[in-house]
Short mmCIF file of C-alpha atoms in Angstrom, two decimals:
data_model
loop_
_atom_site.label_atom_id
_atom_site.label_comp_id
_atom_site.label_asym_id
_atom_site.label_seq_id
_atom_site.Cartn_x
_atom_site.Cartn_y
_atom_site.Cartn_z
CA UNK K 14 186.78 -80.51 12.21
CA UNK K 15 188.57 -82.22 9.75
CA UNK K 16 191.40 -84.87 11.22
CA UNK K 17 194.31 -83.37 10.77
CA UNK K 18 193.51 -79.45 12.78
CA UNK K 19 192.12 -82.48 15.62
CA UNK K 20 195.59 -83.83 15.06
CA UNK K 21 197.11 -80.48 15.52
CA UNK K 22 194.85 -80.00 18.34
CA UNK K 23 195.38 -83.02 20.00
CA UNK K 24 198.83 -82.76 20.21
CA UNK K 25 199.08 -79.20 21.19
CA UNK K 26 196.61 -80.36 24.03
CA UNK K 27 199.20 -83.05 25.15
CA UNK K 28 202.24 -80.62 24.85
CA UNK K 29 200.60 -78.08 27.29
CA UNK K 30 200.13 -81.01 29.47
CA UNK K 31 203.50 -82.84 29.43
CA UNK K 32 201.49 -86.13 27.94
CA UNK K 33 203.88 -85.76 25.08
CA UNK K 34 207.15 -86.79 26.88
CA UNK K 35 205.73 -90.46 26.64
CA UNK K 36 207.11 -92.50 23.94
CA UNK K 37 204.90 -93.73 21.27
CA UNK K 38 205.42 -97.45 23.33
CA UNK K 39 203.81 -96.08 26.31
CA UNK K 40 201.15 -94.47 24.27
CA UNK K 41 200.23 -98.02 22.73
CA UNK K 42 199.31 -99.31 25.91
CA UNK K 43 197.26 -96.21 26.64
CA UNK K 44 195.47 -97.13 23.10
CA UNK K 45 195.05 -101.27 24.80
CA UNK K 46 193.44 -99.91 27.87
CA UNK K 47 190.90 -97.24 25.40
CA UNK K 48 190.47 -100.21 23.19
CA UNK K 49 189.35 -102.54 26.25
CA UNK K 50 187.00 -99.75 26.90
CA UNK K 51 185.23 -99.43 24.00
CA UNK K 52 185.53 -103.76 23.70
CA UNK K 53 183.25 -103.14 26.78
CA UNK K 54 181.04 -100.44 25.20
CA UNK K 55 180.54 -102.85 22.20
CA UNK K 56 179.58 -105.58 24.30
CA UNK K 57 177.35 -103.66 26.76
CA UNK K 58 175.18 -102.41 23.64
CA UNK K 59 175.28 -106.21 21.91
CA UNK K 60 174.77 -108.17 24.64
CA UNK K 61 174.58 -105.87 27.68
CA UNK K 62 176.03 -106.01 31.50
CA UNK K 63 174.98 -107.70 34.36
CA UNK K 64 177.11 -106.72 37.17
CA UNK K 65 175.90 -106.32 40.50
CA UNK K 66 176.66 -102.25 41.52
CA UNK K 67 176.58 -100.92 38.09
CA UNK K 68 174.55 -98.49 36.92
CA UNK K 69 172.06 -99.97 34.18
CA UNK K 70 172.71 -97.70 31.25
CA UNK K 71 169.91 -96.70 28.73
CA UNK K 72 169.95 -96.98 25.58
CA UNK K 73 171.20 -93.52 24.75
CA UNK K 74 174.03 -93.40 27.43
CA UNK K 75 175.37 -96.74 25.95
CA UNK K 76 175.43 -95.16 22.21
CA UNK K 77 176.87 -92.08 24.03
CA UNK K 78 179.38 -94.32 25.60
CA UNK K 79 180.26 -95.97 22.78
CA UNK K 80 181.00 -92.35 20.88
CA UNK K 81 183.29 -91.67 23.75
CA UNK K 82 185.56 -94.60 23.54
CA UNK K 83 185.55 -94.69 19.79
CA UNK K 84 186.99 -91.21 20.14
CA UNK K 85 189.30 -91.89 22.38
CA UNK K 86 190.83 -94.66 20.48
CA UNK K 87 190.80 -92.22 18.01
CA UNK K 88 192.88 -89.79 19.61
CA UNK K 89 195.25 -92.65 20.86
CA UNK K 90 196.09 -93.66 17.02
CA UNK K 91 196.33 -89.90 16.08
CA UNK K 92 198.65 -88.98 18.73
CA UNK K 93 200.81 -92.37 18.06
CA UNK K 94 200.77 -90.77 13.91
CA UNK K 95 201.74 -87.91 15.48
CA UNK K 96 204.65 -88.79 17.44
CA UNK K 97 206.11 -90.50 13.50
CA UNK K 98 205.31 -86.99 11.97
CA UNK K 99 202.31 -89.07 10.12
CA UNK K 100 199.31 -86.85 9.03
CA UNK K 101 195.61 -88.18 9.43
CA UNK K 102 194.92 -87.54 5.72
CA UNK K 103 197.96 -89.72 4.91
CA UNK K 104 196.55 -92.25 7.02
CA UNK K 105 193.35 -92.27 5.34
CA UNK K 106 194.93 -92.07 2.04
CA UNK K 107 196.96 -94.96 2.46
CA UNK K 108 194.39 -97.42 3.95
CA UNK K 109 192.06 -96.61 0.77
CA UNK K 110 195.14 -97.45 -1.42
CA UNK K 111 196.15 -100.62 0.46
CA UNK K 112 192.40 -101.87 0.50
CA UNK K 113 191.92 -100.85 -3.05
CA UNK K 114 194.95 -102.25 -4.42
CA UNK K 115 194.73 -105.49 -2.34
CA UNK K 116 190.94 -106.34 -3.42
CA UNK K 117 191.45 -104.96 -7.14
CA UNK K 118 189.64 -107.10 -10.02
CA UNK K 119 187.81 -108.87 -7.03
CA UNK K 120 184.57 -107.09 -7.40
#
């Protein structure tokens, strides 16, 4: 699946649940929550967690959680972009162009 296809699927999924009624600003709050969960997943992989009452995850569980949280953050970015009519491919090409121009002649 490509990102544009996923972005359309995601917008339809959110619409079916009425989640598209929320503003992009509220969506950014959801994204912030997801970034926090991603941070926790990375921390768990990098330095571990020592929290009483928590299940001690295996390496494969930690990696699976990282995948899940990365996907959640990506979905929030894509949904925010869709609120403003920005296609995923445009995000990617814009990023490449910006970085290429910024570091032009430095290689």
